[in-house]
Amino acid sequence: MAKTLIQKLSILADAAKYDASCASSGTSKRHSLGTGGIGSTEGMGICHAYAPDGRCISLLKILLTNFCIFDCRYCINRSSSNVERARFTPDEVVRLVLDFYKRNYIEGLFLSSGIIRSPDYTMEQLTEVARCLREDHGFRGYIHLKTIAEADPELIEQAGRYADRLSVNIELPSETSLRQYAPEKTETTIRKAMADVRARIDTFEGERAEKRRKAQPKRFAPGGQSTQMIVGADTTTDVGIIRKSADLYASYRLKRVYFSAYSPIPDASSALPPVKPPLMREHRLYQADWMVRFYGFDAEEVAGATKDGMLDLDIDPKLAWALANRALFPLDVNRADRETLLRVPGLGPKSVDRIIAARRHGRLRLDGLSSIVRSMKPVLPFVTAADYSPGRTLDAADLRARFAPPPKQGELFA
């Protein structure tokens, strides 16, 4: 019996929850007012709410199909999996998007897919959904398309003309792991797809910057591109993941590298770990990623504060780095420059900017600093102020223990 639209939606929305790379930040601001179309996007992104399983709940996040000719061992939709299968037509996806949008349930679409028939055919189907929404219905909302790495570059070009963001998943941190767990995929192919997207984005931005051109160039993925890396399915250390991320940012100017903690799947391969890694590991990797992207740390500096290549799960990596480099502290909040202050645990870009602004009106005292910083506990050992010095706090042998959670009895059957 043919599945109803609701049955397909149930299957393909659930199948999409394993893909974490759905945030929409970075897209351009658009509105349908006066265009005769439908939908809008906000300048700073529309996805701010996430379900406990990681799904972004303001997007319709679905797969076009969970049929797949590939047999990636970590994927629940692999060809050898026993999961229930379903497939949308492009028209069905368009209808769902418009119906959900008009009911104010969603603000955009995240669309991925298993590989059906061939990468080119799959990419054509994905692109057709975006084309129909944009051209036939004037949809101005957010669209994120997953691109198929092996697809023809011309198809990627078409997808970027309709989508706000494109993403190509790197899948695993190393080529060796990719060969072991996803034999049909290669890092070379994935990287080529990323390079193609970057080249087209660069071309688009170059044309926009050329003021002599009278015609407005056609947009291409204004929200940039992102990728996702599975954490914990192989033996790659956190340092290996951090270095890989830094390489991807530098090589392809990615907007984000998302980390997805491996989750055991039904009928999993015996080559995969039977239990999932601590969710805190994923969180610590995001914090380390933040240090590199916004705090001016080099990937090797973050790596230098790890133990056996792994981030400390009990304290955040910026605090771990500061504890490993105590000789650089304390810093005088009235004299240190912005780049140096960003290395103080507990100080982010906004609080550092407020500190610098406050210094214009006089020397900053401890009460003034506490009115700027959300929590003084991680800050106090690492700074001095007009009326404050941490004394010999930095020499304390138990300084790390003051920040780590108290030890607790392990679970007998964990």
mmCIF file with all atom_site columns, C-alpha atoms in Angstrom, residues 240-388:
data_model
loop_
_atom_site.group_PDB
_atom_site.id
_atom_site.type_symbol
_atom_site.label_atom_id
_atom_site.label_alt_id
_atom_site.label_comp_id
_atom_site.label_asym_id
_atom_site.label_entity_id
_atom_site.label_seq_id
_atom_site.pdbx_PDB_ins_code
_atom_site.Cartn_x
_atom_site.Cartn_y
_atom_site.Cartn_z
_atom_site.occupancy
_atom_site.B_iso_or_equiv
_atom_site.pdbx_formal_charge
_atom_site.auth_seq_id
_atom_site.auth_comp_id
_atom_site.auth_asym_id
_atom_site.auth_atom_id
_atom_site.pdbx_PDB_model_num
ATOM 1   C CA . GLY A 1 240 ? 42.738 15.527 15.143 1.00 0.00 ? 240 GLY A CA 1
ATOM 2   C CA . ILE A 1 241 ? 39.205 16.898 14.846 1.00 0.00 ? 241 ILE A CA 1
ATOM 3   C CA . ILE A 1 242 ? 40.272 20.436 15.806 1.00 0.00 ? 242 ILE A CA 1
ATOM 4   C CA . ARG A 1 243 ? 43.082 20.391 13.243 1.00 0.00 ? 243 ARG A CA 1
ATOM 5   C CA . LYS A 1 244 ? 40.759 19.058 10.560 1.00 0.00 ? 244 LYS A CA 1
ATOM 6   C CA . SER A 1 245 ? 38.233 21.798 11.317 1.00 0.00 ? 245 SER A CA 1
ATOM 7   C CA . ALA A 1 246 ? 40.889 24.513 11.154 1.00 0.00 ? 246 ALA A CA 1
ATOM 8   C CA . ASP A 1 247 ? 42.044 23.135 7.815  1.00 0.00 ? 247 ASP A CA 1
ATOM 9   C CA . LEU A 1 248 ? 38.485 23.170 6.418  1.00 0.00 ? 248 LEU A CA 1
ATOM 10  C CA . TYR A 1 249 ? 37.858 26.740 7.578  1.00 0.00 ? 249 TYR A CA 1
ATOM 11  C CA . ALA A 1 250 ? 41.115 27.918 6.020  1.00 0.00 ? 250 ALA A CA 1
ATOM 12  C CA . SER A 1 251 ? 40.751 25.992 2.770  1.00 0.00 ? 251 SER A CA 1
ATOM 13  C CA . TYR A 1 252 ? 37.085 26.537 1.963  1.00 0.00 ? 252 TYR A CA 1
ATOM 14  C CA . ARG A 1 253 ? 35.993 29.505 4.121  1.00 0.00 ? 253 ARG A CA 1
ATOM 15  C CA . LEU A 1 254 ? 33.221 27.445 5.709  1.00 0.00 ? 254 LEU A CA 1
ATOM 16  C CA . LYS A 1 255 ? 30.664 29.230 7.843  1.00 0.00 ? 255 LYS A CA 1
ATOM 17  C CA . ARG A 1 256 ? 30.514 26.377 10.320 1.00 0.00 ? 256 ARG A CA 1
ATOM 18  C CA . VAL A 1 257 ? 31.848 22.928 11.016 1.00 0.00 ? 257 VAL A CA 1
ATOM 19  C CA . TYR A 1 258 ? 29.224 21.039 12.969 1.00 0.00 ? 258 TYR A CA 1
ATOM 20  C CA . PHE A 1 259 ? 30.120 18.177 15.276 1.00 0.00 ? 259 PHE A CA 1
ATOM 21  C CA . SER A 1 260 ? 27.663 15.351 15.642 1.00 0.00 ? 260 SER A CA 1
ATOM 22  C CA . ALA A 1 261 ? 28.330 12.843 18.415 1.00 0.00 ? 261 ALA A CA 1
ATOM 23  C CA . TYR A 1 262 ? 28.015 9.352  17.016 1.00 0.00 ? 262 TYR A CA 1
ATOM 24  C CA . SER A 1 263 ? 24.757 7.733  18.037 1.00 0.00 ? 263 SER A CA 1
ATOM 25  C CA . PRO A 1 264 ? 24.477 3.925  17.917 1.00 0.00 ? 264 PRO A CA 1
ATOM 26  C CA . ILE A 1 265 ? 21.951 2.884  15.293 1.00 0.00 ? 265 ILE A CA 1
ATOM 27  C CA . PRO A 1 266 ? 19.838 -0.263 14.954 1.00 0.00 ? 266 PRO A CA 1
ATOM 28  C CA . ASP A 1 267 ? 21.621 -3.208 13.292 1.00 0.00 ? 267 ASP A CA 1
ATOM 29  C CA . ALA A 1 268 ? 24.902 -1.338 13.498 1.00 0.00 ? 268 ALA A CA 1
ATOM 30  C CA . SER A 1 269 ? 28.128 -2.701 12.086 1.00 0.00 ? 269 SER A CA 1
ATOM 31  C CA . SER A 1 270 ? 30.337 -4.511 14.599 1.00 0.00 ? 270 SER A CA 1
ATOM 32  C CA . ALA A 1 271 ? 33.128 -2.129 13.563 1.00 0.00 ? 271 ALA A CA 1
ATOM 33  C CA . LEU A 1 272 ? 31.300 0.734  15.259 1.00 0.00 ? 272 LEU A CA 1
ATOM 34  C CA . PRO A 1 273 ? 31.458 1.397  19.010 1.00 0.00 ? 273 PRO A CA 1
ATOM 35  C CA . PRO A 1 274 ? 28.444 -0.056 20.884 1.00 0.00 ? 274 PRO A CA 1
ATOM 36  C CA . VAL A 1 275 ? 27.955 3.062  23.011 1.00 0.00 ? 275 VAL A CA 1
ATOM 37  C CA . LYS A 1 276 ? 27.816 6.712  22.093 1.00 0.00 ? 276 LYS A CA 1
ATOM 38  C CA . PRO A 1 277 ? 30.588 9.103  23.198 1.00 0.00 ? 277 PRO A CA 1
ATOM 39  C CA . PRO A 1 278 ? 29.816 11.535 26.034 1.00 0.00 ? 278 PRO A CA 1
ATOM 40  C CA . LEU A 1 279 ? 27.649 14.356 24.747 1.00 0.00 ? 279 LEU A CA 1
ATOM 41  C CA . MET A 1 280 ? 29.977 16.668 26.679 1.00 0.00 ? 280 MET A CA 1
ATOM 42  C CA . ARG A 1 281 ? 32.717 15.790 24.182 1.00 0.00 ? 281 ARG A CA 1
ATOM 43  C CA . GLU A 1 282 ? 30.659 17.333 21.394 1.00 0.00 ? 282 GLU A CA 1
ATOM 44  C CA . HIS A 1 283 ? 30.074 20.406 23.587 1.00 0.00 ? 283 HIS A CA 1
ATOM 45  C CA . ARG A 1 284 ? 33.799 20.799 24.366 1.00 0.00 ? 284 ARG A CA 1
ATOM 46  C CA . LEU A 1 285 ? 34.633 20.566 20.663 1.00 0.00 ? 285 LEU A CA 1
ATOM 47  C CA . TYR A 1 286 ? 32.195 23.380 19.925 1.00 0.00 ? 286 TYR A CA 1
ATOM 48  C CA . GLN A 1 287 ? 33.889 25.465 22.646 1.00 0.00 ? 287 GLN A CA 1
ATOM 49  C CA . ALA A 1 288 ? 37.312 24.736 21.153 1.00 0.00 ? 288 ALA A CA 1
ATOM 50  C CA . ASP A 1 289 ? 35.954 25.634 17.709 1.00 0.00 ? 289 ASP A CA 1
ATOM 51  C CA . TRP A 1 290 ? 34.702 28.928 19.178 1.00 0.00 ? 290 TRP A CA 1
ATOM 52  C CA . MET A 1 291 ? 38.186 29.674 20.554 1.00 0.00 ? 291 MET A CA 1
ATOM 53  C CA . VAL A 1 292 ? 39.708 29.346 17.097 1.00 0.00 ? 292 VAL A CA 1
ATOM 54  C CA . ARG A 1 293 ? 36.997 31.260 15.267 1.00 0.00 ? 293 ARG A CA 1
ATOM 55  C CA . PHE A 1 294 ? 36.366 34.155 17.649 1.00 0.00 ? 294 PHE A CA 1
ATOM 56  C CA . TYR A 1 295 ? 39.051 34.328 20.339 1.00 0.00 ? 295 TYR A CA 1
ATOM 57  C CA . GLY A 1 296 ? 42.142 34.321 18.144 1.00 0.00 ? 296 GLY A CA 1
ATOM 58  C CA . PHE A 1 297 ? 43.557 30.992 19.246 1.00 0.00 ? 297 PHE A CA 1
ATOM 59  C CA . ASP A 1 298 ? 45.568 28.843 16.898 1.00 0.00 ? 298 ASP A CA 1
ATOM 60  C CA . ALA A 1 299 ? 44.456 25.228 16.601 1.00 0.00 ? 299 ALA A CA 1
ATOM 61  C CA . GLU A 1 300 ? 47.864 24.117 17.913 1.00 0.00 ? 300 GLU A CA 1
ATOM 62  C CA . GLU A 1 301 ? 47.455 26.296 21.020 1.00 0.00 ? 301 GLU A CA 1
ATOM 63  C CA . VAL A 1 302 ? 44.169 24.552 21.811 1.00 0.00 ? 302 VAL A CA 1
ATOM 64  C CA . ALA A 1 303 ? 45.830 21.202 21.120 1.00 0.00 ? 303 ALA A CA 1
ATOM 65  C CA . GLY A 1 304 ? 48.628 22.055 23.533 1.00 0.00 ? 304 GLY A CA 1
ATOM 66  C CA . ALA A 1 305 ? 46.187 22.137 26.465 1.00 0.00 ? 305 ALA A CA 1
ATOM 67  C CA . THR A 1 306 ? 44.809 18.641 25.862 1.00 0.00 ? 306 THR A CA 1
ATOM 68  C CA . LYS A 1 307 ? 45.792 15.379 27.490 1.00 0.00 ? 307 LYS A CA 1
ATOM 69  C CA . ASP A 1 308 ? 46.563 12.467 25.165 1.00 0.00 ? 308 ASP A CA 1
ATOM 70  C CA . GLY A 1 309 ? 44.930 14.485 22.409 1.00 0.00 ? 309 GLY A CA 1
ATOM 71  C CA . MET A 1 310 ? 41.583 14.753 24.210 1.00 0.00 ? 310 MET A CA 1
ATOM 72  C CA . LEU A 1 311 ? 39.883 17.851 25.640 1.00 0.00 ? 311 LEU A CA 1
ATOM 73  C CA . ASP A 1 312 ? 39.200 17.955 29.369 1.00 0.00 ? 312 ASP A CA 1
ATOM 74  C CA . LEU A 1 313 ? 35.523 17.054 29.805 1.00 0.00 ? 313 LEU A CA 1
ATOM 75  C CA . ASP A 1 314 ? 35.322 18.630 33.283 1.00 0.00 ? 314 ASP A CA 1
ATOM 76  C CA . ILE A 1 315 ? 36.372 22.179 32.419 1.00 0.00 ? 315 ILE A CA 1
ATOM 77  C CA . ASP A 1 316 ? 36.013 24.241 29.275 1.00 0.00 ? 316 ASP A CA 1
ATOM 78  C CA . PRO A 1 317 ? 39.008 24.293 26.892 1.00 0.00 ? 317 PRO A CA 1
ATOM 79  C CA . LYS A 1 318 ? 39.703 28.007 27.342 1.00 0.00 ? 318 LYS A CA 1
ATOM 80  C CA . LEU A 1 319 ? 40.085 27.530 31.095 1.00 0.00 ? 319 LEU A CA 1
ATOM 81  C CA . ALA A 1 320 ? 42.211 24.436 30.456 1.00 0.00 ? 320 ALA A CA 1
ATOM 82  C CA . TRP A 1 321 ? 44.467 26.498 28.191 1.00 0.00 ? 321 TRP A CA 1
ATOM 83  C CA . ALA A 1 322 ? 44.793 29.274 30.810 1.00 0.00 ? 322 ALA A CA 1
ATOM 84  C CA . LEU A 1 323 ? 45.677 26.754 33.521 1.00 0.00 ? 323 LEU A CA 1
ATOM 85  C CA . ALA A 1 324 ? 48.323 25.275 31.248 1.00 0.00 ? 324 ALA A CA 1
ATOM 86  C CA . ASN A 1 325 ? 49.765 28.751 30.583 1.00 0.00 ? 325 ASN A CA 1
ATOM 87  C CA . ARG A 1 326 ? 49.629 30.335 34.036 1.00 0.00 ? 326 ARG A CA 1
ATOM 88  C CA . ALA A 1 327 ? 52.874 32.228 33.429 1.00 0.00 ? 327 ALA A CA 1
ATOM 89  C CA . LEU A 1 328 ? 50.979 34.574 31.068 1.00 0.00 ? 328 LEU A CA 1
ATOM 90  C CA . PHE A 1 329 ? 48.640 35.686 33.853 1.00 0.00 ? 329 PHE A CA 1
ATOM 91  C CA . PRO A 1 330 ? 47.413 37.706 35.687 1.00 0.00 ? 330 PRO A CA 1
ATOM 92  C CA . LEU A 1 331 ? 46.501 40.374 33.140 1.00 0.00 ? 331 LEU A CA 1
ATOM 93  C CA . ASP A 1 332 ? 45.764 43.946 34.113 1.00 0.00 ? 332 ASP A CA 1
ATOM 94  C CA . VAL A 1 333 ? 42.248 44.701 32.844 1.00 0.00 ? 333 VAL A CA 1
ATOM 95  C CA . ASN A 1 334 ? 43.218 48.381 32.661 1.00 0.00 ? 334 ASN A CA 1
ATOM 96  C CA . ARG A 1 335 ? 46.209 47.865 30.372 1.00 0.00 ? 335 ARG A CA 1
ATOM 97  C CA . ALA A 1 336 ? 45.872 44.593 28.420 1.00 0.00 ? 336 ALA A CA 1
ATOM 98  C CA . ASP A 1 337 ? 44.904 44.817 24.748 1.00 0.00 ? 337 ASP A CA 1
ATOM 99  C CA . ARG A 1 338 ? 41.739 43.264 23.335 1.00 0.00 ? 338 ARG A CA 1
ATOM 100 C CA . GLU A 1 339 ? 43.416 40.184 21.841 1.00 0.00 ? 339 GLU A CA 1
ATOM 101 C CA . THR A 1 340 ? 45.047 39.342 25.173 1.00 0.00 ? 340 THR A CA 1
ATOM 102 C CA . LEU A 1 341 ? 41.911 39.933 27.238 1.00 0.00 ? 341 LEU A CA 1
ATOM 103 C CA . LEU A 1 342 ? 40.029 37.514 24.989 1.00 0.00 ? 342 LEU A CA 1
ATOM 104 C CA . ARG A 1 343 ? 42.270 34.783 26.409 1.00 0.00 ? 343 ARG A CA 1
ATOM 105 C CA . VAL A 1 344 ? 41.017 35.284 29.955 1.00 0.00 ? 344 VAL A CA 1
ATOM 106 C CA . PRO A 1 345 ? 38.530 32.556 30.967 1.00 0.00 ? 345 PRO A CA 1
ATOM 107 C CA . GLY A 1 346 ? 35.058 33.993 31.392 1.00 0.00 ? 346 GLY A CA 1
ATOM 108 C CA . LEU A 1 347 ? 35.636 36.969 29.086 1.00 0.00 ? 347 LEU A CA 1
ATOM 109 C CA . GLY A 1 348 ? 33.972 36.953 25.671 1.00 0.00 ? 348 GLY A CA 1
ATOM 110 C CA . PRO A 1 349 ? 34.095 39.502 22.843 1.00 0.00 ? 349 PRO A CA 1
ATOM 111 C CA . LYS A 1 350 ? 31.173 41.543 24.209 1.00 0.00 ? 350 LYS A CA 1
ATOM 112 C CA . SER A 1 351 ? 32.501 41.753 27.770 1.00 0.00 ? 351 SER A CA 1
ATOM 113 C CA . VAL A 1 352 ? 36.001 42.610 26.499 1.00 0.00 ? 352 VAL A CA 1
ATOM 114 C CA . ASP A 1 353 ? 34.575 45.412 24.359 1.00 0.00 ? 353 ASP A CA 1
ATOM 115 C CA . ARG A 1 354 ? 32.678 46.741 27.378 1.00 0.00 ? 354 ARG A CA 1
ATOM 116 C CA . ILE A 1 355 ? 35.840 46.608 29.493 1.00 0.00 ? 355 ILE A CA 1
ATOM 117 C CA . ILE A 1 356 ? 37.755 48.609 26.888 1.00 0.00 ? 356 ILE A CA 1
ATOM 118 C CA . ALA A 1 357 ? 34.909 51.127 26.659 1.00 0.00 ? 357 ALA A CA 1
ATOM 119 C CA . ALA A 1 358 ? 34.785 51.474 30.464 1.00 0.00 ? 358 ALA A CA 1
ATOM 120 C CA . ARG A 1 359 ? 38.541 52.181 30.615 1.00 0.00 ? 359 ARG A CA 1
ATOM 121 C CA . ARG A 1 360 ? 37.975 55.473 28.790 1.00 0.00 ? 360 ARG A CA 1
ATOM 122 C CA . HIS A 1 361 ? 36.217 56.787 31.903 1.00 0.00 ? 361 HIS A CA 1
ATOM 123 C CA . GLY A 1 362 ? 38.837 55.798 34.479 1.00 0.00 ? 362 GLY A CA 1
ATOM 124 C CA . ARG A 1 363 ? 40.655 52.849 35.952 1.00 0.00 ? 363 ARG A CA 1
ATOM 125 C CA . LEU A 1 364 ? 38.460 49.794 36.276 1.00 0.00 ? 364 LEU A CA 1
ATOM 126 C CA . ARG A 1 365 ? 37.901 48.487 39.798 1.00 0.00 ? 365 ARG A CA 1
ATOM 127 C CA . LEU A 1 366 ? 36.605 45.085 40.842 1.00 0.00 ? 366 LEU A CA 1
ATOM 128 C CA . ASP A 1 367 ? 33.016 46.233 41.338 1.00 0.00 ? 367 ASP A CA 1
ATOM 129 C CA . GLY A 1 368 ? 33.052 47.782 37.859 1.00 0.00 ? 368 GLY A CA 1
ATOM 130 C CA . LEU A 1 369 ? 34.408 44.574 36.378 1.00 0.00 ? 369 LEU A CA 1
ATOM 131 C CA . SER A 1 370 ? 31.757 42.496 38.133 1.00 0.00 ? 370 SER A CA 1
ATOM 132 C CA . SER A 1 371 ? 29.036 44.678 36.602 1.00 0.00 ? 371 SER A CA 1
ATOM 133 C CA . ILE A 1 372 ? 30.357 43.748 33.142 1.00 0.00 ? 372 ILE A CA 1
ATOM 134 C CA . VAL A 1 373 ? 31.182 40.064 33.503 1.00 0.00 ? 373 VAL A CA 1
ATOM 135 C CA . ARG A 1 374 ? 28.457 37.485 33.886 1.00 0.00 ? 374 ARG A CA 1
ATOM 136 C CA . SER A 1 375 ? 30.411 35.284 36.309 1.00 0.00 ? 375 SER A CA 1
ATOM 137 C CA . MET A 1 376 ? 33.524 36.435 38.164 1.00 0.00 ? 376 MET A CA 1
ATOM 138 C CA . LYS A 1 377 ? 34.583 32.992 39.367 1.00 0.00 ? 377 LYS A CA 1
ATOM 139 C CA . PRO A 1 378 ? 36.592 31.954 36.268 1.00 0.00 ? 378 PRO A CA 1
ATOM 140 C CA . VAL A 1 379 ? 37.931 35.499 35.803 1.00 0.00 ? 379 VAL A CA 1
ATOM 141 C CA . LEU A 1 380 ? 39.313 36.351 39.260 1.00 0.00 ? 380 LEU A CA 1
ATOM 142 C CA . PRO A 1 381 ? 42.452 34.140 39.270 1.00 0.00 ? 381 PRO A CA 1
ATOM 143 C CA . PHE A 1 382 ? 43.609 35.530 35.927 1.00 0.00 ? 382 PHE A CA 1
ATOM 144 C CA . VAL A 1 383 ? 43.251 39.329 36.190 1.00 0.00 ? 383 VAL A CA 1
ATOM 145 C CA . THR A 1 384 ? 44.229 42.335 38.258 1.00 0.00 ? 384 THR A CA 1
ATOM 146 C CA . ALA A 1 385 ? 42.177 45.521 38.618 1.00 0.00 ? 385 ALA A CA 1
ATOM 147 C CA . ALA A 1 386 ? 42.743 48.919 40.251 1.00 0.00 ? 386 ALA A CA 1
ATOM 148 C CA . ASP A 1 387 ? 41.876 47.542 43.676 1.00 0.00 ? 387 ASP A CA 1
ATOM 149 C CA . TYR A 1 388 ? 42.370 43.805 43.179 1.00 0.00 ? 388 TYR A CA 1
#
